Tab-separated table of C-alpha atoms and ligand atoms in Angstrom:
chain	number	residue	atom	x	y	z
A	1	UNK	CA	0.000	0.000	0.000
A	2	UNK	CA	2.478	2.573	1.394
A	3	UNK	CA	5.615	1.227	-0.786
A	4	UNK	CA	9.010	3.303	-1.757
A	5	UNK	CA	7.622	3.110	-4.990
A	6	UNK	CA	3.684	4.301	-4.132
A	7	UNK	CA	5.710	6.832	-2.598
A	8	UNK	CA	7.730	7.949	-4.961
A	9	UNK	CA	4.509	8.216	-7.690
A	10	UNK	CA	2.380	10.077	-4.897
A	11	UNK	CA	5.474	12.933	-4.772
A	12	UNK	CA	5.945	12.849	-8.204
A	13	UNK	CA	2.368	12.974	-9.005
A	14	UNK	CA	1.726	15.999	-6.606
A	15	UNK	CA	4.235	17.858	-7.776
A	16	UNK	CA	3.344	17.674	-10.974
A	17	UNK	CA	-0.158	19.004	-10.009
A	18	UNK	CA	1.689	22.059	-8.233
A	19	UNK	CA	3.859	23.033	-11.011
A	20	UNK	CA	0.756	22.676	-13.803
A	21	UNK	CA	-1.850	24.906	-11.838
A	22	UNK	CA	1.187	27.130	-10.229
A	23	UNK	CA	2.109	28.057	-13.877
A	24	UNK	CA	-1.787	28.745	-14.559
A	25	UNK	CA	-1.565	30.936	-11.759
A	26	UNK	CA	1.342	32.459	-12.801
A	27	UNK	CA	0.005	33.024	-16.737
A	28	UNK	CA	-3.245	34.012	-15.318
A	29	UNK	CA	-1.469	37.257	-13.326
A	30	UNK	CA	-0.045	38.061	-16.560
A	31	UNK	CA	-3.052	38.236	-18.370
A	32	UNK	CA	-5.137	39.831	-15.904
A	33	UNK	CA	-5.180	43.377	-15.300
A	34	UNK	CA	-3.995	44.545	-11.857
A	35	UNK	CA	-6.865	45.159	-9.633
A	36	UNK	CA	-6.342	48.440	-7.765
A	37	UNK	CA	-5.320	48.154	-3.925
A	38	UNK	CA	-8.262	47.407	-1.345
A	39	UNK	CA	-9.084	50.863	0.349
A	40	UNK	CA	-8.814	49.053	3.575
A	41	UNK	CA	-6.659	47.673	6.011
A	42	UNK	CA	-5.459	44.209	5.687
A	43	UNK	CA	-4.113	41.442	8.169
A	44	UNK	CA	-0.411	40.345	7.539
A	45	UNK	CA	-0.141	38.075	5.024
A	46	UNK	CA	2.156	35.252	4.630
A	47	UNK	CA	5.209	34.959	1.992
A	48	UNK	CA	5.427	32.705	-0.837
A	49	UNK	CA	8.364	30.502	0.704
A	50	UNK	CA	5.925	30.464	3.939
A	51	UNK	CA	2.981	29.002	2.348
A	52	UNK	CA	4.876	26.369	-0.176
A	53	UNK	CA	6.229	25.253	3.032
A	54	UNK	CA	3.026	24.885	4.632
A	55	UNK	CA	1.691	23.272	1.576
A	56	UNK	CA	4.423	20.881	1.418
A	57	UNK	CA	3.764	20.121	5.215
A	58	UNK	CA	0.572	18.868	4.054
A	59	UNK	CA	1.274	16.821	1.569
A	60	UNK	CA	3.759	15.466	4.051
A	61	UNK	CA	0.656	14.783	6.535
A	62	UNK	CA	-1.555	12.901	4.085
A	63	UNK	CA	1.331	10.830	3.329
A	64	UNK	CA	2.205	9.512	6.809
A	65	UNK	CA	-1.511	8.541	7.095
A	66	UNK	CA	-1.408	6.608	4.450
A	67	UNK	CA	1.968	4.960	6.094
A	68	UNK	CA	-0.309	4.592	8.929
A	69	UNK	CA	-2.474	2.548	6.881
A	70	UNK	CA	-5.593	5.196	7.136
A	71	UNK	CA	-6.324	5.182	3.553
A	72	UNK	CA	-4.867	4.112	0.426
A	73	UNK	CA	-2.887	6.507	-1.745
A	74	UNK	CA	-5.112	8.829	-3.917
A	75	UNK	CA	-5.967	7.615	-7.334
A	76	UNK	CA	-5.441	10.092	-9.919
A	77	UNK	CA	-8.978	11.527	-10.520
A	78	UNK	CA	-10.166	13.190	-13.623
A	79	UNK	CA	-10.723	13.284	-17.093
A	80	UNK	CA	-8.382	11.899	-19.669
A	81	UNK	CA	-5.377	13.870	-20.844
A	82	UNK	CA	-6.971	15.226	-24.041
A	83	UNK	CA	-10.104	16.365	-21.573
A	84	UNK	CA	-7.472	17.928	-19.590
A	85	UNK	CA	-5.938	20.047	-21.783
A	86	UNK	CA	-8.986	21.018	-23.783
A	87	UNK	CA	-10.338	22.198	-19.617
A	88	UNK	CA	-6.400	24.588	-19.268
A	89	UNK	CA	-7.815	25.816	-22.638
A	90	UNK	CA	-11.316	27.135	-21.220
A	91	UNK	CA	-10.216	28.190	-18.651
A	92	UNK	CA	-7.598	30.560	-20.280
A	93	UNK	CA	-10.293	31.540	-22.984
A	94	UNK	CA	-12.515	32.734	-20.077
A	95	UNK	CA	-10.162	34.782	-18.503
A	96	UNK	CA	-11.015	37.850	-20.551
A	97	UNK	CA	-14.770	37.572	-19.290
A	98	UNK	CA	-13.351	37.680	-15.469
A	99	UNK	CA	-11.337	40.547	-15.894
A	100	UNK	CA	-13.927	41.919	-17.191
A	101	UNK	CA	-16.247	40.973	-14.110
A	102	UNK	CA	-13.568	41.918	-12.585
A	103	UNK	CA	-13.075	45.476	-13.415
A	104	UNK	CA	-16.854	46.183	-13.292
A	105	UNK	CA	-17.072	46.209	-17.764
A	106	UNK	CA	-19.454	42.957	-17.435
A	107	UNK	CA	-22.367	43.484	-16.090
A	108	UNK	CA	-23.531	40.145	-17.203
A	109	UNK	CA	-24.890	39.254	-13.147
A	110	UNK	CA	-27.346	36.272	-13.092
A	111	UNK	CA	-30.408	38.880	-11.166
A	112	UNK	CA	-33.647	37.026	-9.971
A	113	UNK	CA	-35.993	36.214	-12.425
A	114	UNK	CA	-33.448	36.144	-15.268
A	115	UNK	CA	-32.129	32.245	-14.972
A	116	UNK	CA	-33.735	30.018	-13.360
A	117	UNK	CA	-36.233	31.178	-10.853
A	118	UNK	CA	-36.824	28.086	-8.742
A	119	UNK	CA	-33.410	28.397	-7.484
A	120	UNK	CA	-32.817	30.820	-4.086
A	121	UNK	CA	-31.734	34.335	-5.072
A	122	UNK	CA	-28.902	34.355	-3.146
A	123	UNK	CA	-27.567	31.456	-5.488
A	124	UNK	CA	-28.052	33.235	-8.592
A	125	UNK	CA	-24.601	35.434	-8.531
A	126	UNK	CA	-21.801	34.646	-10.893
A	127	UNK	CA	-19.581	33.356	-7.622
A	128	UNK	CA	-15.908	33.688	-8.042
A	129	UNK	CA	-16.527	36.029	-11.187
A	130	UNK	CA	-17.068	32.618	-12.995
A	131	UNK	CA	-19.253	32.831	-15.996
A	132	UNK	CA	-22.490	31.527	-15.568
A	133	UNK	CA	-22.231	31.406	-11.795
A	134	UNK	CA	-23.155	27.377	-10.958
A	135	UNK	CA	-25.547	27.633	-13.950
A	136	UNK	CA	-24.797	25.820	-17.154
A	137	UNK	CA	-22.187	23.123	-18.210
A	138	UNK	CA	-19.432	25.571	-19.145
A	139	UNK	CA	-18.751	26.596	-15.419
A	140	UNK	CA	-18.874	23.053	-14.146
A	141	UNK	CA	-16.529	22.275	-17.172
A	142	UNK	CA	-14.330	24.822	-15.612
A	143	UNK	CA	-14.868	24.422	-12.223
A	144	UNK	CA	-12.164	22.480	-11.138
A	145	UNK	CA	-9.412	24.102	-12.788
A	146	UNK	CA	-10.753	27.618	-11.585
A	147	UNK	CA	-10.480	25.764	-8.168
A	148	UNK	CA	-7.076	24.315	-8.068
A	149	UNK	CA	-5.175	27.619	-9.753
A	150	UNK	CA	-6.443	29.539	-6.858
A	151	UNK	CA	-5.035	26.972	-4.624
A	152	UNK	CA	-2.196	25.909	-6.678
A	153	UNK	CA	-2.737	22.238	-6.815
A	154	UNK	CA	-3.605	22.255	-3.528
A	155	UNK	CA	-7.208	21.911	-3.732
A	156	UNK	CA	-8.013	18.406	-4.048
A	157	UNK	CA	-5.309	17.290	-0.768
A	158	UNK	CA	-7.235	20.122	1.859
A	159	UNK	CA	-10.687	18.321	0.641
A	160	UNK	CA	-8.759	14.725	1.256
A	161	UNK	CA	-8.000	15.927	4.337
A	162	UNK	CA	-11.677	15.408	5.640
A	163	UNK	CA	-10.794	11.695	5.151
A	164	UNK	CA	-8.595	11.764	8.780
A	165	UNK	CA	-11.184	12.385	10.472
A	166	UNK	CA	-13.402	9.749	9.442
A	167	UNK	CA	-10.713	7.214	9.246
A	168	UNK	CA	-10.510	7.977	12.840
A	169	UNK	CA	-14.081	7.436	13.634
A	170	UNK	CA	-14.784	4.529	11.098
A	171	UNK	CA	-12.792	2.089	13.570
A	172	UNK	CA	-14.042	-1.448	13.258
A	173	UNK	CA	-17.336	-0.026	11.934
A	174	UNK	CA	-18.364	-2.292	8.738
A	175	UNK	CA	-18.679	0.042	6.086
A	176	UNK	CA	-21.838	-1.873	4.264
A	177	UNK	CA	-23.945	-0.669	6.958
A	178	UNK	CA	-23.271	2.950	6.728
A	179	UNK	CA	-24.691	6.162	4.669
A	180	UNK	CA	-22.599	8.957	3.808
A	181	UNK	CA	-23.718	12.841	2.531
A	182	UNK	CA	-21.733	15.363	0.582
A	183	UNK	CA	-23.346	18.348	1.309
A	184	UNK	CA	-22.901	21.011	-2.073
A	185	UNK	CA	-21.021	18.269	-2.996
A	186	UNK	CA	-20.647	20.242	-6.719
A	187	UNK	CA	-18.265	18.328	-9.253
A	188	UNK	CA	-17.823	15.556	-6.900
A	189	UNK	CA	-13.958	15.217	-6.213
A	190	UNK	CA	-14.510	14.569	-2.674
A	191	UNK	CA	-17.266	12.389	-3.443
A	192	UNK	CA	-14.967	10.819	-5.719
A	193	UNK	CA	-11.877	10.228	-3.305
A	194	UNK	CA	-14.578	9.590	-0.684
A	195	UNK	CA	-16.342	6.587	-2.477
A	196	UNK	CA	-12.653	5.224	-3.779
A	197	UNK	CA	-11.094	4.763	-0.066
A	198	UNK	CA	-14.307	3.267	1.186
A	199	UNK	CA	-16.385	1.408	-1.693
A	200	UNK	CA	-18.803	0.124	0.403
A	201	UNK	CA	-20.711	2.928	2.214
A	202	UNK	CA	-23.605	4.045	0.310
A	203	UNK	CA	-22.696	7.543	-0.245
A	204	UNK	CA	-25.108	10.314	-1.487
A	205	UNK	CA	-23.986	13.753	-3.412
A	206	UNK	CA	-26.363	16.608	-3.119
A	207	UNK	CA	-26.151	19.948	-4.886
A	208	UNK	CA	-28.401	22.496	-6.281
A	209	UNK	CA	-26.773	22.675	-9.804
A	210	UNK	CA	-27.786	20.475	-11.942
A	211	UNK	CA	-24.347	20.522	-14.002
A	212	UNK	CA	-22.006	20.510	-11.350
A	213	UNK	CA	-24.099	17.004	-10.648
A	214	UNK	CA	-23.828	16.098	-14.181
A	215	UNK	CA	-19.889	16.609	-13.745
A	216	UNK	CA	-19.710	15.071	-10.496
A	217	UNK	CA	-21.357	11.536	-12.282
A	218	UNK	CA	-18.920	11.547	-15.119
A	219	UNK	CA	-16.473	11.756	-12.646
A	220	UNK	CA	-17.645	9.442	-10.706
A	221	UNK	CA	-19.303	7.007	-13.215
A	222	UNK	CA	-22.465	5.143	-12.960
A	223	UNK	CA	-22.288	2.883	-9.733
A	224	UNK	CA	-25.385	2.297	-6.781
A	225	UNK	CA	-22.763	2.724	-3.865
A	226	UNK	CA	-22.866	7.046	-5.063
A	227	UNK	CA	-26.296	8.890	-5.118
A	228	UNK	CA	-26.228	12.161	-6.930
A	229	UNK	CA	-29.670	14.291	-6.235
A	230	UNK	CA	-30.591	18.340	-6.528
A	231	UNK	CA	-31.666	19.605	-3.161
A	232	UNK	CA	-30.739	23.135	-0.878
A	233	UNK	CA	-28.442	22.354	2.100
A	234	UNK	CA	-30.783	24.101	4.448
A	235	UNK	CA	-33.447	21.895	3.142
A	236	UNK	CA	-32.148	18.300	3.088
A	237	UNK	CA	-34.689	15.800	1.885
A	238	UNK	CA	-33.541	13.127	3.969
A	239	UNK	CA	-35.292	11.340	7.406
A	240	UNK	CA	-34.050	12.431	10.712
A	241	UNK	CA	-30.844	10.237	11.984
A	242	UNK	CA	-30.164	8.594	8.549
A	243	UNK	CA	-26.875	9.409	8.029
A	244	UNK	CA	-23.210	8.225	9.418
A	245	UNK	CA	-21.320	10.127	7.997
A	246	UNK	CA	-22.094	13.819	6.698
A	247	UNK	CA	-19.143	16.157	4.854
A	248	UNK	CA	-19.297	19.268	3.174
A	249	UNK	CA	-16.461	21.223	1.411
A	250	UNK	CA	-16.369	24.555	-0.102
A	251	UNK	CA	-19.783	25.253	0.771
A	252	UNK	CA	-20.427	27.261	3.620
A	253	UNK	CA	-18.541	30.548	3.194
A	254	UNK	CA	-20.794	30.717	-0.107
A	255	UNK	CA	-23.774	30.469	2.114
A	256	UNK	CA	-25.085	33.730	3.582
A	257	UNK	CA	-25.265	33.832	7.519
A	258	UNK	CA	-28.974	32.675	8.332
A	259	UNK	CA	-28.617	29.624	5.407
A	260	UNK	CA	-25.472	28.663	6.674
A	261	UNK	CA	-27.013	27.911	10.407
A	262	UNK	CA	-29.919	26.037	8.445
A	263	UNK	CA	-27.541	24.117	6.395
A	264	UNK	CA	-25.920	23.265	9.715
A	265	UNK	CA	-28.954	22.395	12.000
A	266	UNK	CA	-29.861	20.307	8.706
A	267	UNK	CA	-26.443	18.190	9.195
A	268	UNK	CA	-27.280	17.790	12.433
A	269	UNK	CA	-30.805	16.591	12.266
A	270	UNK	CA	-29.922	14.178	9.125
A	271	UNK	CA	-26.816	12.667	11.548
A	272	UNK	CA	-27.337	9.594	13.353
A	273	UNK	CA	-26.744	9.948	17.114
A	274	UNK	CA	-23.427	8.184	16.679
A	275	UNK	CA	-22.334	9.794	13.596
A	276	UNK	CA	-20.121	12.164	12.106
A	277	UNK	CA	-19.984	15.876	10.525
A	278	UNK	CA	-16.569	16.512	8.623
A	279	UNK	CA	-16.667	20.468	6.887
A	280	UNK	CA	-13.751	21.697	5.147
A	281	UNK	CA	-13.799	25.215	4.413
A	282	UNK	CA	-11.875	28.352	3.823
A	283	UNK	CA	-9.736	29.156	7.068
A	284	UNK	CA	-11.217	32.084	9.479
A	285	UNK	CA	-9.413	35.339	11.059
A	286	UNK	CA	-7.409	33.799	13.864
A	287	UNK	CA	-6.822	30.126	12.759
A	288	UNK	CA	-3.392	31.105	11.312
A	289	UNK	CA	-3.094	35.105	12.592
A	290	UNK	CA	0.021	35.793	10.348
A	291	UNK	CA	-2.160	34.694	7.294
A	292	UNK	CA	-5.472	36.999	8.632
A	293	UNK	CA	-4.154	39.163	5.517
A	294	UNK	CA	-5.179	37.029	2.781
A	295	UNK	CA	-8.861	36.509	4.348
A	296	UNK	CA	-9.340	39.912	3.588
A	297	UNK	CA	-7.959	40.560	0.172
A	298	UNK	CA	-9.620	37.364	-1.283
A	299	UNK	CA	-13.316	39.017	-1.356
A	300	UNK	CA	-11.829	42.019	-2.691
A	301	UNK	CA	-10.190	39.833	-5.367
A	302	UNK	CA	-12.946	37.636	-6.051
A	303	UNK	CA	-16.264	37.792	-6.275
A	304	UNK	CA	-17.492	36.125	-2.821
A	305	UNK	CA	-20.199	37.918	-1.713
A	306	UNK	CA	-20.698	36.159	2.118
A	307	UNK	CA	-16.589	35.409	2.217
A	308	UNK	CA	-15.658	38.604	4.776
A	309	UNK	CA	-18.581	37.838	7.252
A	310	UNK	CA	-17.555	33.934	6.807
A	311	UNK	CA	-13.598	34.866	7.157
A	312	UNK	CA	-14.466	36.855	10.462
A	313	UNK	CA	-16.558	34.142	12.031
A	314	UNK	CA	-16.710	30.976	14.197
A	315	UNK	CA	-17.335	27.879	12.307
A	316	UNK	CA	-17.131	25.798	15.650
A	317	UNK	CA	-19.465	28.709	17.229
A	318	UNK	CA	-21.891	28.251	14.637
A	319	UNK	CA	-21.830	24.215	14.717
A	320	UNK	CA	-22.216	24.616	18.468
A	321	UNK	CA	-25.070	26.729	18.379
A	322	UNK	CA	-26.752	23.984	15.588
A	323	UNK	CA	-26.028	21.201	18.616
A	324	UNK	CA	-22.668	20.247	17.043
A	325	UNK	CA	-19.920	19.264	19.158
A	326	UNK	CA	-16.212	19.710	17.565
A	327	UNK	CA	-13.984	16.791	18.211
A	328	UNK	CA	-11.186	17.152	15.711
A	329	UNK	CA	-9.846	19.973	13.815
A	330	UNK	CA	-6.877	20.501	11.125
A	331	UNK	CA	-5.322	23.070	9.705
A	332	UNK	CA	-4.793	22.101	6.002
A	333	UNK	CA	-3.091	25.082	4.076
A	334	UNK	CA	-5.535	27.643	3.390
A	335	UNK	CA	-8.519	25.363	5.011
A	336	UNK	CA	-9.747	24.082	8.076
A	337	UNK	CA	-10.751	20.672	8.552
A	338	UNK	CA	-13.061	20.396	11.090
A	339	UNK	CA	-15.022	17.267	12.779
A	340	UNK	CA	-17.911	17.314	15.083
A	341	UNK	CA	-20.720	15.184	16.355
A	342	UNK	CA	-24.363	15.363	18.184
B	401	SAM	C1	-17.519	26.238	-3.978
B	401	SAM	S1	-18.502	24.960	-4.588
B	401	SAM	C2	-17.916	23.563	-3.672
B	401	SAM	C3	-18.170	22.292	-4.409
B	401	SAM	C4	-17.439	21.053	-3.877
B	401	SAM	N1	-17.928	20.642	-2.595
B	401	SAM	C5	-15.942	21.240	-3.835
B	401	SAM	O1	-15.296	20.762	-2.904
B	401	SAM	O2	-15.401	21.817	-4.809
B	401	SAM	C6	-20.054	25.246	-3.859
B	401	SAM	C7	-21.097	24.264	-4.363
B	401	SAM	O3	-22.210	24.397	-3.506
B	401	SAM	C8	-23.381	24.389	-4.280
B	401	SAM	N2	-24.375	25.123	-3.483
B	401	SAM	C9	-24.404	26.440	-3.196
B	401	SAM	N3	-25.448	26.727	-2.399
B	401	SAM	C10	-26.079	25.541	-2.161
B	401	SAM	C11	-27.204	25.163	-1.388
B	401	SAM	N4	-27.914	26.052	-0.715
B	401	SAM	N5	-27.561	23.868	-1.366
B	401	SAM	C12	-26.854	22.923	-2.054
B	401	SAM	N6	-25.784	23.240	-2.804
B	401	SAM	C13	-25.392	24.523	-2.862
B	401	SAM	C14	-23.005	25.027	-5.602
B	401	SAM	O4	-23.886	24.647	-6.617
B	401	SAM	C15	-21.592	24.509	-5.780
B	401	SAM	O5	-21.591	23.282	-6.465
């Protein structure tokens, strides 16, 4: 499982990943133009050296655990290399359209009543500047790539990191008997590394966009063991106490405040009494002080319209407050990794 050679393939395979999305990053500062300077003050923020090494750490952390023999390593997820490359293409070919958003030239917004109008209108916002917001194949075709520049290649280890956790907790427990959730699950890479270390559990993927679902399936690929259904986080259509295990990643800080608590006290009324909540999300103001910096320029960067009021809360103040208990927590790079239960 954990050979000199696995090993070898996992470092050379993440930092591969690195360099790729490290030169998108780099390309994509070239082409975009510079934003002017937020008008307010910001937080220390970290250096580059500073954060490769943290990211590095991390990498570092998921391998032990697999030394440890708490999961296998990571498959490599995604579509083939053709797929790939035709996805770095997109994404560079939409870059124009989120300077654009960017700079305030685009006011292509997705307003209420324009797209569709069963959806909440606090959903319908082009998120992240990305065209489309969650609405239409095109962003979920970019999704992931969008994801992993911002983070480097770092992306897909901070969601793995939720796998710890429930390692931890799954113990003896026989997987056959158990139900897992991804909450906003989107294009399913969590799902994906989720339902790969632990075949058996019957997991379900909920989301409100029916392309990101799409996505998550081909990614996935058509097997019972992995639900995929549309549904709202603070409306989960699922019995009380039917779920083990419940995860969410990348979700919350796009929820604004009073959804968020819903989407929580929904968690907690789907989990069984013995169960598990695992959320990774962006880190908050205080979790890493010397990094408080880049919590605030990211909304001014970005378009993230609940980010700053996310960034400046208390995840494991809200969970409390929704009857969750925190037993774990991580910090994984630029996210938090947090477990709780009833
Ligand atoms: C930032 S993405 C995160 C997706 C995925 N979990 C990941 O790790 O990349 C947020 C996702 O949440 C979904 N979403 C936003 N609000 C939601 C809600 N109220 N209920 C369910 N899904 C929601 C969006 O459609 C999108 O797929």
């Amino acid at each position: 499982m954990a050979s000199p050679l696995n090993r070898l393939s996992y470092a050379a395979r993440q930092t591969a990943r690195v360099a790729w999305y490290a030169g998108h990053y780099a390309a994509g500062r070239r082409l975009l133009k510079p934003m002017p300077k937020p008008g307010f003050a910001i937080g220390p923020t970290p250096s580059r050296q500073e954060m490769t090494a943290d990211m590095r750490a991390l990498f570092t952390r998921e391998w032990q655990d697999i030394e440890a023999g708490l999961f296998r390593p990571p498959r490599t997820l995604g579509p083939e290399p053709a797929e790939f490359l035709r996805r770095s293409l997109l994404y560079f070919r939409d870059l124009p359209q989120v300077d654009a958003r960017r700079h305030g030239q685009l006011g292509d917004e997705l307003p209420p009543g324009t797209q569709a109008d069963a959806l909440p209108d606090y959903y319908r916002q082009n998120f992240h500047f990305q065209s489309d917001g969650w609405l239409s194949d095109h962003s979920a075709a970019l999704y992931d790539t969008q994801v992993e520049v911002l983070f480097t290649g770092a992306a897909d280890v901070m969601r793995r990191r939720a796998m710890k956790p429930i390692a931890d907790w799954l113990g003896g427990r026989d997987q056959r008997t158990l139900r897992g959730l991804d909450v906003g699950c989107g294009t399913g890479r969590l799902l994906a590394f989720l339902h790969d270390a632990w075949p058996g559990i019957r997991w379900t993927g909920l989301d409100l966009s029916p392309p990101y679902l799409a996505e998550a399936r081909r990614l996935i690929g058509r097997t019972a063991r992995v639900k995929l259904i549309e549904g709202a986080a603070e409306k989960l259509p699922f019995e009380p106490a039917s779920m083990n295990l419940v995860v969410s990643s990348f979700l919350l800080h796009e929820l604004p405040a009073p959804v968020r608590i819903k989407a929580l006290a929904e968690m907690r009324r789907v989990l069984t009494p013995d169960g598990l909540v695992v959320i990774v999300d962006s880190i908050q103001k205080g979790d890493h002080p010397g990094w408080d910096g880049l919590l605030d320029l990211f909304p001014h960067y970005f378009h993230e319209p609940y980010y700053a009021e996310f960034a400046n809360g208390s995840l494991a103040a809200w969970a409390e407050a929704a009857g969750l208990k925190c037993v774990a927590s991580e910090r994984a790079f630029l996210s938090s990794v947090a477990a709780f239960t009833r």
